[in-house]
C-alpha positions as a Python dict, from the first residue, in 0.01 Angstrom:
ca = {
    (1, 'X'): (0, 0, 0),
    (2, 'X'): (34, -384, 53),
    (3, 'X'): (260, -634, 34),
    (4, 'X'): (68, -774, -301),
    (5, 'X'): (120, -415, -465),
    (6, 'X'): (495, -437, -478),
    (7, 'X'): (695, -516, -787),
    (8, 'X'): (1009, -691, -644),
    (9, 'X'): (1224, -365, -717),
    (10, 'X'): (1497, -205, -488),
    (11, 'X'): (1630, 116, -532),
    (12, 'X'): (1909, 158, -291),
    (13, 'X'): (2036, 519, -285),
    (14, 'X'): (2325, 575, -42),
    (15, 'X'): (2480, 901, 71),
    (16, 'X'): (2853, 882, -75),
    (17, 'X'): (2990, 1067, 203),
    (18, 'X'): (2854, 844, 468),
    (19, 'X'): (2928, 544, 288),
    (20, 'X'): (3232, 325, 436),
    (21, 'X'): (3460, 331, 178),
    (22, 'X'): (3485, -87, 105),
    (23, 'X'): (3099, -23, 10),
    (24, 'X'): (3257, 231, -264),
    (25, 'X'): (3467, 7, -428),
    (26, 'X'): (3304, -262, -428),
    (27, 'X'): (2918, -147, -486),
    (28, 'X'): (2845, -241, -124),
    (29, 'X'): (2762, -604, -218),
    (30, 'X'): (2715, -724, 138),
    (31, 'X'): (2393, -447, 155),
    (32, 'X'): (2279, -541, -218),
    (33, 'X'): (2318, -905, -103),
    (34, 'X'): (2022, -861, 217),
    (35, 'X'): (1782, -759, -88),
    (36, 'X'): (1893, -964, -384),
    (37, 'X'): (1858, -1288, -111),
    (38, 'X'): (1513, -1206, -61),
    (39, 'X'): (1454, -1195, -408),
    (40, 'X'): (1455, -867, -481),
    (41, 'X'): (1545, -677, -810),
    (42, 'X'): (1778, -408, -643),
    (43, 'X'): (1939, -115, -864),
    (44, 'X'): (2223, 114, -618),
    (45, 'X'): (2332, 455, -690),
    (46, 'X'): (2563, 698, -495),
    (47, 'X'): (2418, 1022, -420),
    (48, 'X'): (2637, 1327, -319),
    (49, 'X'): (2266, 1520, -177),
    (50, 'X'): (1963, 1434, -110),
    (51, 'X'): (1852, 1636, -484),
    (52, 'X'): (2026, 1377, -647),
    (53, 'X'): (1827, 1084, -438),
    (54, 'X'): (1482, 1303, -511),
    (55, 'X'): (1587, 1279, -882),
    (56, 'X'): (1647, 933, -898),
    (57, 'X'): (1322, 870, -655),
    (58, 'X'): (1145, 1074, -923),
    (59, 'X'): (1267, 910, -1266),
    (60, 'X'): (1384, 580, -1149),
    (61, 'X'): (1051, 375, -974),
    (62, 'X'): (720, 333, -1053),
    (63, 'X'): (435, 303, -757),
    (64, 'X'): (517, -44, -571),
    (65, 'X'): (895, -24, -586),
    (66, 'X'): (1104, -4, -290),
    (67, 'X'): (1346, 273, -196),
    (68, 'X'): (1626, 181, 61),
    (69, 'X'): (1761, 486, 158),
    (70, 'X'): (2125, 505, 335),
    (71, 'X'): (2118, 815, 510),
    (72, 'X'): (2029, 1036, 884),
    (73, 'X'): (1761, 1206, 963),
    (74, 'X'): (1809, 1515, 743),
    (75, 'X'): (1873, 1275, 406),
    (76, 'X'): (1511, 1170, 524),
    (77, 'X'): (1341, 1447, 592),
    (78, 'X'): (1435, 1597, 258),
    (79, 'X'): (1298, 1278, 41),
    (80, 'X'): (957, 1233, 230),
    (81, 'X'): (742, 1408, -22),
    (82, 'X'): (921, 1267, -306),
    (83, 'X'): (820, 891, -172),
    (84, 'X'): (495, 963, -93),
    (85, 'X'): (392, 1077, -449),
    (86, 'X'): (663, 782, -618),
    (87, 'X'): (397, 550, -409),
    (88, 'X'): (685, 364, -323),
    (89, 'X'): (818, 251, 10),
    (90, 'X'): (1080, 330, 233),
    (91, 'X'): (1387, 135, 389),
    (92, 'X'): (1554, 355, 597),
    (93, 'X'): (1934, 264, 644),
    (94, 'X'): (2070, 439, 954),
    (95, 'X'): (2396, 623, 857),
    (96, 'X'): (2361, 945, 1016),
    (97, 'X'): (2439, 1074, 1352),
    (98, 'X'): (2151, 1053, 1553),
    (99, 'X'): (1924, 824, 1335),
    (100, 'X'): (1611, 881, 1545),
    (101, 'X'): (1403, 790, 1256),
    (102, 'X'): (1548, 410, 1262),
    (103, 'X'): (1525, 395, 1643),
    (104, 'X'): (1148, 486, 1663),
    (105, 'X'): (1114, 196, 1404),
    (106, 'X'): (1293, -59, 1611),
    (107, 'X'): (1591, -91, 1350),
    (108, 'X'): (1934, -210, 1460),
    (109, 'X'): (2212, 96, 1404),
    (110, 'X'): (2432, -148, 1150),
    (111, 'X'): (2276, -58, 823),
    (112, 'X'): (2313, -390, 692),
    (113, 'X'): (2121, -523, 1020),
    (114, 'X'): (1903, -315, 951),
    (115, 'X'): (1831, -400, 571),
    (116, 'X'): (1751, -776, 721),
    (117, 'X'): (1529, -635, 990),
    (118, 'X'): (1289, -452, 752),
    (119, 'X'): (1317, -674, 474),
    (120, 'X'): (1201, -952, 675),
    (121, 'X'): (904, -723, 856),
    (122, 'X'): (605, -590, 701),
    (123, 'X'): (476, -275, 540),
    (124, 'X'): (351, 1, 797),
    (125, 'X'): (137, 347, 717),
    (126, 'X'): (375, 616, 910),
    (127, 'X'): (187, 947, 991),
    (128, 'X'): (396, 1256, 894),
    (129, 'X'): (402, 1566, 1046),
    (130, 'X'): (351, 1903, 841),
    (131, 'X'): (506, 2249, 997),
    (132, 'X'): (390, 2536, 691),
    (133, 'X'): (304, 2226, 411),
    (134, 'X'): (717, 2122, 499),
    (135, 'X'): (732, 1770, 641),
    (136, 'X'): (911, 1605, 900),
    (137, 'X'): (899, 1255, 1054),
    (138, 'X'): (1074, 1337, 1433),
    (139, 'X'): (1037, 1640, 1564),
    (140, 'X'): (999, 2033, 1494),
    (141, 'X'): (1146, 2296, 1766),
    (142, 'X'): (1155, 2642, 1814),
    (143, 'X'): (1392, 2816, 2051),
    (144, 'X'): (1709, 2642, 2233),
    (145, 'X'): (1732, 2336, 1950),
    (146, 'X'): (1692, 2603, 1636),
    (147, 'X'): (1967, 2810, 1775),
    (148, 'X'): (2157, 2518, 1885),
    (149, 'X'): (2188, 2392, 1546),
    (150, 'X'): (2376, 2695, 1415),
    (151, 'X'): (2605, 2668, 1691),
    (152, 'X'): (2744, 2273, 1650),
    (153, 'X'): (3049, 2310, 1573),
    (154, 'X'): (3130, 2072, 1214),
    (155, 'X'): (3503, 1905, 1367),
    (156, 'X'): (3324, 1831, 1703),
    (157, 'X'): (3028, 1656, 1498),
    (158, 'X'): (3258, 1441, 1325),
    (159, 'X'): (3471, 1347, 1611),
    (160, 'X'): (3181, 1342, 1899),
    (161, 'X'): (2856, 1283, 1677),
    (162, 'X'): (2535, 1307, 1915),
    (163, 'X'): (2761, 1457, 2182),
    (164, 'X'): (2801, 1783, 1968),
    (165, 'X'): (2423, 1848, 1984),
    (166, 'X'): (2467, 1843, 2369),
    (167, 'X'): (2763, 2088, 2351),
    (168, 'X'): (2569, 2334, 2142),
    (169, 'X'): (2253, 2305, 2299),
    (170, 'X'): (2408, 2399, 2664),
    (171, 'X'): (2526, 2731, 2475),
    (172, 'X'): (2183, 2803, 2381),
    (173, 'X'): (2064, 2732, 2695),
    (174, 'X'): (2255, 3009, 2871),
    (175, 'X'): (2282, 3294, 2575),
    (176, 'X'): (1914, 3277, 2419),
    (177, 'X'): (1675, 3516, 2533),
    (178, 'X'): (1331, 3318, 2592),
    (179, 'X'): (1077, 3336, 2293),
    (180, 'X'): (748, 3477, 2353),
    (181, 'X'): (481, 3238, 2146),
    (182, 'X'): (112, 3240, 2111),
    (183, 'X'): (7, 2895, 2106),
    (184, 'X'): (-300, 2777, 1973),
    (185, 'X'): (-416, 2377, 2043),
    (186, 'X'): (-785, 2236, 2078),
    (187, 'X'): (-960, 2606, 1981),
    (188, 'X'): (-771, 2717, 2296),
    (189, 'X'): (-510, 2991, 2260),
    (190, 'X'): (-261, 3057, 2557),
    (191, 'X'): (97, 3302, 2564),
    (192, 'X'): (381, 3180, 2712),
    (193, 'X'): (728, 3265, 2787),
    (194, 'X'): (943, 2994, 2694),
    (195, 'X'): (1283, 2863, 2617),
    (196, 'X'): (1187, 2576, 2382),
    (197, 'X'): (870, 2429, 2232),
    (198, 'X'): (929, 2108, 2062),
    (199, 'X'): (630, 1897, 1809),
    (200, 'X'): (713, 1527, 1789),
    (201, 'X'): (591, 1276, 1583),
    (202, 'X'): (807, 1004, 1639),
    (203, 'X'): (934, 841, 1903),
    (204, 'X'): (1275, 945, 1933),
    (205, 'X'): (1425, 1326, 1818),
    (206, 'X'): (1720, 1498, 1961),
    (207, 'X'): (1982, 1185, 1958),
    (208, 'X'): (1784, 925, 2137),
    (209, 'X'): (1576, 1175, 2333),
    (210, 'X'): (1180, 1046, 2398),
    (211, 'X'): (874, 1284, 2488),
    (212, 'X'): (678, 1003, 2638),
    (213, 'X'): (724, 604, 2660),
    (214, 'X'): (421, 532, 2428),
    (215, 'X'): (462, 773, 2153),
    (216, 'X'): (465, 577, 1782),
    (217, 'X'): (501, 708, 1434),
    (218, 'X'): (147, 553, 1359),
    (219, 'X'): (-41, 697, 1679),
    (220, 'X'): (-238, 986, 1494),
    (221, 'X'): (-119, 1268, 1695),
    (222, 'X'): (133, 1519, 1754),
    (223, 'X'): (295, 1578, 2072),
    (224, 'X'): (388, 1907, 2231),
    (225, 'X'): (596, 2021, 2508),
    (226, 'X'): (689, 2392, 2584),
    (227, 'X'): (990, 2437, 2871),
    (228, 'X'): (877, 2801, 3049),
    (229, 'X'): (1163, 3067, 3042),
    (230, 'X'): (1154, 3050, 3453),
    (231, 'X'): (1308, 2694, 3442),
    (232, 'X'): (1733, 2747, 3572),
    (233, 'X'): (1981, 2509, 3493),
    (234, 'X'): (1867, 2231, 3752),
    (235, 'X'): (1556, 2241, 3674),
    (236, 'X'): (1619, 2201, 3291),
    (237, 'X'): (1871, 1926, 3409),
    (238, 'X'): (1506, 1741, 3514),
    (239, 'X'): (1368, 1783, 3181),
    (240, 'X'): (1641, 1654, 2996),
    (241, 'X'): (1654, 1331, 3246),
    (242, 'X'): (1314, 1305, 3179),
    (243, 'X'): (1315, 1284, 2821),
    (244, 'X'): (1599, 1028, 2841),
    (245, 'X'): (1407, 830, 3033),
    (246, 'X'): (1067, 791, 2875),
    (247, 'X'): (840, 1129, 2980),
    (248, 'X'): (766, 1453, 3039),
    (249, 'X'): (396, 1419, 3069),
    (250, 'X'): (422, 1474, 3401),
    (251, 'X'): (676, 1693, 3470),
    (252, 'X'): (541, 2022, 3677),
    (253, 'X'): (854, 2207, 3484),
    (254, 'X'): (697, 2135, 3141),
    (255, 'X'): (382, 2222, 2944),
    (256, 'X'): (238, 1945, 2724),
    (257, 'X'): (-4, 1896, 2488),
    (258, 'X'): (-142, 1633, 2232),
    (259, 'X'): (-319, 1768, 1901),
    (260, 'X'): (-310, 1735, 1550),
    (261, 'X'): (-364, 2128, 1479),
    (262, 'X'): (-120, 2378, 1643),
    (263, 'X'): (-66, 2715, 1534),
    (264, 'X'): (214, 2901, 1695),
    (265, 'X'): (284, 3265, 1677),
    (266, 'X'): (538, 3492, 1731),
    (267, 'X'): (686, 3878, 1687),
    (268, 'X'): (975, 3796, 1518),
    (269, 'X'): (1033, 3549, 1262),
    (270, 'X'): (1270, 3268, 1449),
    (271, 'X'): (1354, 2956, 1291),
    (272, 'X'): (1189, 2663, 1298),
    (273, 'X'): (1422, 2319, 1331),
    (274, 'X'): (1238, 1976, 1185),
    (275, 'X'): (1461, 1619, 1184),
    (276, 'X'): (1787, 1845, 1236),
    (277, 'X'): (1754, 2114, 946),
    (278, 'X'): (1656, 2491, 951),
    (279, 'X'): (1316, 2398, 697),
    (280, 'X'): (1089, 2736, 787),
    (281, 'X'): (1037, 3034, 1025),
    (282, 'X'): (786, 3128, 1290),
    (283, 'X'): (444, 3218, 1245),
    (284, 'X'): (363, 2789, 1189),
    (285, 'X'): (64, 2576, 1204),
    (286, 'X'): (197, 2238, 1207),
    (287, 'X'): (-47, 1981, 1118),
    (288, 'X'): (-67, 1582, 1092),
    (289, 'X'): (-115, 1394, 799),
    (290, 'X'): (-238, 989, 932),
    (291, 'X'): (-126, 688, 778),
    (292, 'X'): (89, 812, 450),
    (293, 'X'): (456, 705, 415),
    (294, 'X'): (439, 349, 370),
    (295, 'X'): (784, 230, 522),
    (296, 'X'): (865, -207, 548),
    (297, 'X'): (969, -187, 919),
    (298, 'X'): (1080, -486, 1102),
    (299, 'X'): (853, -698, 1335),
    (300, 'X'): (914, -566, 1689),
    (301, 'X'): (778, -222, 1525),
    (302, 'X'): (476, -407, 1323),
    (303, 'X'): (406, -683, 1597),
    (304, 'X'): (361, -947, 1370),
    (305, 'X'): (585, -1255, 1334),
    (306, 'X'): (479, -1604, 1150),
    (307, 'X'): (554, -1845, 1414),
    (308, 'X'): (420, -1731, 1735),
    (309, 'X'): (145, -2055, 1768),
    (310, 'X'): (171, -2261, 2091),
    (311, 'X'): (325, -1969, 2272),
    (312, 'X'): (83, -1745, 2490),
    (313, 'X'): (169, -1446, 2587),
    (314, 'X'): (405, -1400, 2308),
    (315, 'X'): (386, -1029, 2193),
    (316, 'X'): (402, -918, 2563),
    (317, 'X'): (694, -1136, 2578),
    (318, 'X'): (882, -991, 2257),
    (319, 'X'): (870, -702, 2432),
    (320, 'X'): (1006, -798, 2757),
    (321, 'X'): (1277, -942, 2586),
    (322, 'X'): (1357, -645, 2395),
    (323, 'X'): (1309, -417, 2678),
    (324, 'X'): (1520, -620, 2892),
    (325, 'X'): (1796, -593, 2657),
    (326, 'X'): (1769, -231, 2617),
    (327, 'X'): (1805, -226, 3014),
    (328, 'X'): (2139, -429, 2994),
    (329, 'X'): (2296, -181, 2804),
    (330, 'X'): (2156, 114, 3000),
    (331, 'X'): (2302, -37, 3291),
    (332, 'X'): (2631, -119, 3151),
    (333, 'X'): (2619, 224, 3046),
    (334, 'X'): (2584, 416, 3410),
    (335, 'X'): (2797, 147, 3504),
    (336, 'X'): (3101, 324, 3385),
    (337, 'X'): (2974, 687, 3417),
    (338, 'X'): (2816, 660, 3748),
    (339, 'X'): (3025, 869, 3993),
    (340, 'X'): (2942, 655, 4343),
    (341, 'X'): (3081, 303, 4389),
    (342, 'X'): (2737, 197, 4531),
    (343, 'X'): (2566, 286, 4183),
    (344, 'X'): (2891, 117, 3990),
    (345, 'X'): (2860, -197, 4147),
    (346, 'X'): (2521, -239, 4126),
    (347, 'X'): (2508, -171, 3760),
    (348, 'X'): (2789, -386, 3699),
    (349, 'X'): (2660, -677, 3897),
    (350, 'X'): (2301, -644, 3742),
    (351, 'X'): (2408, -607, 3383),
    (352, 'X'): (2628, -951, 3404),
    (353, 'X'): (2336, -1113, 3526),
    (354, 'X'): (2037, -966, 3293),
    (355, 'X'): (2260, -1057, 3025),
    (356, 'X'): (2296, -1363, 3108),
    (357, 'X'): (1881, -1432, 3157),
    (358, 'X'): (1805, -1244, 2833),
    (359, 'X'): (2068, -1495, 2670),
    (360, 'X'): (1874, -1783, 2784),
    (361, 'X'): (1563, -1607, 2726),
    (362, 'X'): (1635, -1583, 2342),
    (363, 'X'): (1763, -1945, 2332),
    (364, 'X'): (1449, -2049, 2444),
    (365, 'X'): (1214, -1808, 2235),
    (366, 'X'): (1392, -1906, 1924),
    (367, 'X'): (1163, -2174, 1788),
    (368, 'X'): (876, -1940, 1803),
    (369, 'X'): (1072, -1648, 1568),
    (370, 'X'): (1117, -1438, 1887),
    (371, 'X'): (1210, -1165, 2003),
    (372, 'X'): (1126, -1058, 1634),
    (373, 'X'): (1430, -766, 1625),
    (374, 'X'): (1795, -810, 1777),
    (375, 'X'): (1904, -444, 1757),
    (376, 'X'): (2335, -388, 1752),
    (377, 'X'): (2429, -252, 2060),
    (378, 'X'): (2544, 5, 1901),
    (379, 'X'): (2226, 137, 1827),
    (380, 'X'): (2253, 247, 2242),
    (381, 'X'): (2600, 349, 2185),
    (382, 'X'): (2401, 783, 2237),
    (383, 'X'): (2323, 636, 2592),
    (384, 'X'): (2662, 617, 2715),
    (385, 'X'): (2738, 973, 2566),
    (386, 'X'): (2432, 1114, 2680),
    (387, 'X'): (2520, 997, 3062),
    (388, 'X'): (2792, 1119, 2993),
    (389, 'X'): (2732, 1463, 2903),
    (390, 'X'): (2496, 1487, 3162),
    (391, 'X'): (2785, 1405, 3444),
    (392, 'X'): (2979, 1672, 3283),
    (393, 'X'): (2750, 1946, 3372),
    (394, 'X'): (2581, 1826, 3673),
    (395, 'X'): (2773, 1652, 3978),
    (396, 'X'): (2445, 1527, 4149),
    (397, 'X'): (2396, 1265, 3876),
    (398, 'X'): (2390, 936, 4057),
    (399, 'X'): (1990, 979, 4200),
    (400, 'X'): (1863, 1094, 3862),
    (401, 'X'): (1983, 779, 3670),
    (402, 'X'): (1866, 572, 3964),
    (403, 'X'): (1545, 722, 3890),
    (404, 'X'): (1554, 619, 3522),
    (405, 'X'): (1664, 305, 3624),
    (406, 'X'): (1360, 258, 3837),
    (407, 'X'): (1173, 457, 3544),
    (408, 'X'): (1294, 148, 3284),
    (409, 'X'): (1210, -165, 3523),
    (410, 'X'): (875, -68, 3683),
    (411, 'X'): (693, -122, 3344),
    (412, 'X'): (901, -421, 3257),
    (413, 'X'): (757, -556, 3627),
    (414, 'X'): (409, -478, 3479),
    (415, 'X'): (429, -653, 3192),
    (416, 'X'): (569, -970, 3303),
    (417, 'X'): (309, -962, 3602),
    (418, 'X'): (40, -945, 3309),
    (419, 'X'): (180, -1288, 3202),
    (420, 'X'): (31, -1598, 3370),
    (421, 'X'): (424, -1826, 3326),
    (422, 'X'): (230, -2130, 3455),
    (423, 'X'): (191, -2190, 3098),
    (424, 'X'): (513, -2147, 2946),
    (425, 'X'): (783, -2376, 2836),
    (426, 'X'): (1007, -2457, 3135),
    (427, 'X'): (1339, -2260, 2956),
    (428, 'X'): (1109, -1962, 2904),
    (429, 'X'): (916, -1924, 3237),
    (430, 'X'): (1262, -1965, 3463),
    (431, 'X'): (1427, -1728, 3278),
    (432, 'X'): (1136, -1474, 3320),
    (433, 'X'): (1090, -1575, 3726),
    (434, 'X'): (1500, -1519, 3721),
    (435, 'X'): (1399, -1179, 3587),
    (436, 'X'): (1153, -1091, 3837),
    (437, 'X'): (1405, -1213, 4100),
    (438, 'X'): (1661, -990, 4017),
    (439, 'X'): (1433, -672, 3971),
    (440, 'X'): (1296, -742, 4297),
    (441, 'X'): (1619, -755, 4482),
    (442, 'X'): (1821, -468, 4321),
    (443, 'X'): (1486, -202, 4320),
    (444, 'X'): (1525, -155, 4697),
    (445, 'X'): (1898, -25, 4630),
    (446, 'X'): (1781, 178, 4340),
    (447, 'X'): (1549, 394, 4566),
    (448, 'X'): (1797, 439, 4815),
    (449, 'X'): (2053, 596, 4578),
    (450, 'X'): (1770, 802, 4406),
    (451, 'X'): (1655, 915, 4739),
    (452, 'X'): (2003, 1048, 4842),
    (453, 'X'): (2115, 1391, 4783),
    (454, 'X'): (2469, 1365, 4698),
    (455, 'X'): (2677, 1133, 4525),
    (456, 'X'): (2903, 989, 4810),
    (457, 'X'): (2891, 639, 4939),
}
C-alpha cells in the first residue's frame, strides 16, 4: 500500500461507549474536522462492538480507504483481519485503557492528537502476530496474565484503569499453580516450569509494559520471555521493574527468546490472552506474518519528516528530544511516589530543569519540523500508577527506580555523544550541552540511591 493508492476516504468508526459524550451529540466534529482539514472524505458511525465496526469495515470501503478506528486494544485486535482483507488502512484512536497499540506507534493518548499525528505521518507495513491463525498486534500470554484477566474486577477498571490489571495480576501471582509448557523455538524443544510466558510483537503490552528497548511492530520477529515457577515475590518484583524500564534480555530471572515459529505445549488446555482478550487455548504455535497491516503512523514512528535539510544529525536528534521528554515525566512521576527525600528532591529539581532545556530545545528545532511527534502527557499518565503500584507492594522501591532512571539516561548519553554539536545552530547545540550537563551531574546521585539497600536518607 502507498500513499498514491489511497482514495481520500475516512471511515471513522468509534466505540459509543468510550466516546465522550459532547462527541455524541454533536458527531464529534472536532475529530471529523483533523480529517476533513486534510482533505479527506470522512464518513463516522457509532459502533456498540467491534461486529458492528467489522460490518461496516466489510460493506462500507473499498481497497485504499482509510479506517480511523476509536477504540483499545481489544476493539483492535478484533478488526485486524477485517482491514487486512478491506486493503484499507488503519488510524488507531486511543480510547481504551491501556492503548499499547498507540504507544508502540508513537501516538499522543488524546485521540484527537492523535488523528493529527497520523494524518500528518506516513503509511507503515505493521507485522502481525498469529497464535492458532487468531491475530494479535501486542502481546499473547499464558499463565499469570490469562488468569489475571478473569480476575479484574469491572468497578475497579473503570475507576483505576491500568491499575486494575496490577491488582489482578498480584492475585494470580500468589494463587496460580505454575504451568508446565513444552516450548519449541529454532528446531529446539525445551520443558519448563513456569509462571508466565508472554509473545510480543509490539513494543508495549500489559499497560505500558516493554520486553526490550528496541522492539518495533515492523522488526520481523517475535519476542519471548518465560518467568520460571522458582522466581518469589522479590524476584518477580525485578522482572516487572525490568519491563518498565526497557528489558529483560538480560535478566538471569527470565528466559528469552526471539523467533518467528513457536509452538508451545501443554497437558491441560489453559487459556491463551492476546491484546487483553481470552482469543484461544493451549496447545499454540504462534507465528509472524511481516509487513501486512498497513497503518498511517505519525513521523517519530516512520522517521521521516519534510524539512529536516540544513540540520545534521537530525533523526538522532528527534529522538533525543522525544526521549528527553519522556524522561521529564518519568521523573516528575517518582518525584511524587518516591518514598526517600533524597530521591524526591532530585527528581523534582531535575524535572524543572529538563523541562525547561527540552522547551528550548523544541523552540529551536521548530523550523526544521522537529521533534516530528509531541505526545500529551497523558499518554505517561500508566507511569505514575505503575510506580505507584509498585510502592504499594514493595517498600524497597527507591534503588529500583534509580536504576530505571539510570536505565532511561545512559542511552540518551549515547546518542547525544554520537552527535558532533560543533555543527549545530547555537539555540540547538546549548540546549543539548545543557543536557549533557545536567545528566552528568545528577548520575553520580542516581547510583548512590540505587546502590543503597533501604529507603532512608
Amino acid at each position: 500500500m502507498k500513499a498514491s493508492d489511497l482514495t481520500g476516504k475516512v471511515l471513522l468508526l468509534l466505540n459509543r461507549t468510550k466516546t465522550p459524550d459532547r462527541w455524541r451529540e454533536d458527531g464529534a466534529q472536532a475529530l471529523r474536522g483533523v480529517f476533513e482539514d486534510a482533505g479527506y472524505q470522512t464518513e463516522m458511525r457509532f459502533c456498540d462492538d467491534p461486529g458492528e465496526m467489522i460490518t461496516h469495515i466489510t460493506t462500507a470501503t473499498r481497497p485504499g480507504d482509510i479506517v480511523a478506528l476509536g477504540g483499545g486494544d481489544g476493539t483492535i485486535n478484533a478488526i485486524l483481519d477485517a482491514v487486512i482483507t478491506a486493503k484499507v488502512v488503519l488510524i488507531a484512536l486511543p480510547m481504551g485503557t491501556a492503548n499499547d497499540f498507540a504507544r508502540s506507534l508513537c501516538l499522543p493518548d488524546d485521540p484527537i492528537q492523535a488523528a493529527q499525528a497520523a494524518i500528518n505521518g506516513q503509511i507503515a507495513h505493521l507485522d502481525i502476530g498469529r497464535v492458532n491463525d487468531k491475530s494479535f498486534v501486542n502481546a499473547a500470554s499464558i499463565g499469570v496474565p490469562a488468569d489475571a484477566r478473569n480476575r479484574i474486577n469491572p468497578d475497579l477498571k473503570r475507576w483505576a484503569g491500568a491499575l486494575s490489571y496490577a491488582v489482578a495480576n498480584w492475585q494470580s501471582w500468589h494463587e496460580m499453580d505454575p504451568l508446565a509448557l513444552d516450548i519449541s523455538c529454532h528446531e529446539t524443544t525445551e520443558k519448563l516450569l513456569v509462571r508466565q510466558l508472554t509473545i510480543t510483537n509490539g513494543q508495549y503490552f500489559g499497560g505500558g509494559l516493554r520486553p526490550r528497548d528496541s522492539k518495533r511492530l515492523d522488526d520481523g520477529k517475535l519476542h519471548m520471555f518465560a518467568i520460571r515457577a522458582d522466581v518469589d515475590t522479590l524476584s518477580g518484583m525485578d522482572i516487572a521493574a525490568d519491563l518498565l524500564f526497557g528489558s529483560i534480555d538480560n535478566s538471569n530471572l527470565a528466559l528469552t527468546r526471539e523467533c518467528t515459529d513457536i509452538k508451545i505445549d501443554c497437558d491441560t488446555a489453559h487459556p491463551v490472552l492476546a491484546d487483553g482478550e481470552i482469543i484461544t487455548h493451549l496447545p499454540a504455535r504462534f507465528m509472524l506474518k511481516t509487513g501486512i497491516l498497513p497503518v498511517f503512523a505519525p513521523m517519530a514512528f516512520t522517521g521521516t519528516a519534510d524539512n529536516r535539510d540544513g540540520l545534521a544529525h537530525a533523526d538522532i536528534i528527534n529522538d533525543i528530544t522525544l526521549d528527553a521528554e519522556d524522561l521529564a515525566v518519568r521523573l516528575g512521576a517518582i518525584r511524587d511516589v518516591a518514598q526517600g527525600n533524597a530521591l524526591k528532591s532530585l527528581c523534582h529539581d531535575c524535572a524543572d530543569s529538563l523541562r525547561n532545556i527540552n522547551r528550548r530545545l523544541e523552540l529551536g528545532l521548530r523550523p526544521y519540523d522537529l521533534p516530528t511527534s509531541s505526545p500529551d502527557p497523558d499518554l505517561h499518565s500508566l507511569e505514575e500508577l505503575r510506580d505507584r503500584a509498585l510502592s504499594w507492594v514493595i517498600e524497597n522501591m527507591d534503588p529500583r527506580l534509580a536504576t530505571g532512571l539510570i536505565a532511561q539516561i545512559t542511552p540518551l548519553q549515547h546518542q547525544m555523544a554520537s552527535c558532533d554539536l560543533t555543527g549545530l545552530p547555537d539555540d540547538i547545540r546549548n540546549a543539548l550541552q545543557d543536557m549533557v550537563v545536567l545528566f552528568d551531574s545528577i548520575l553520580p546521585d542516581l547510583r548512590r540511591i540505587a546502590e543503597t539497600k533501604s529507603t532512608g536518607d
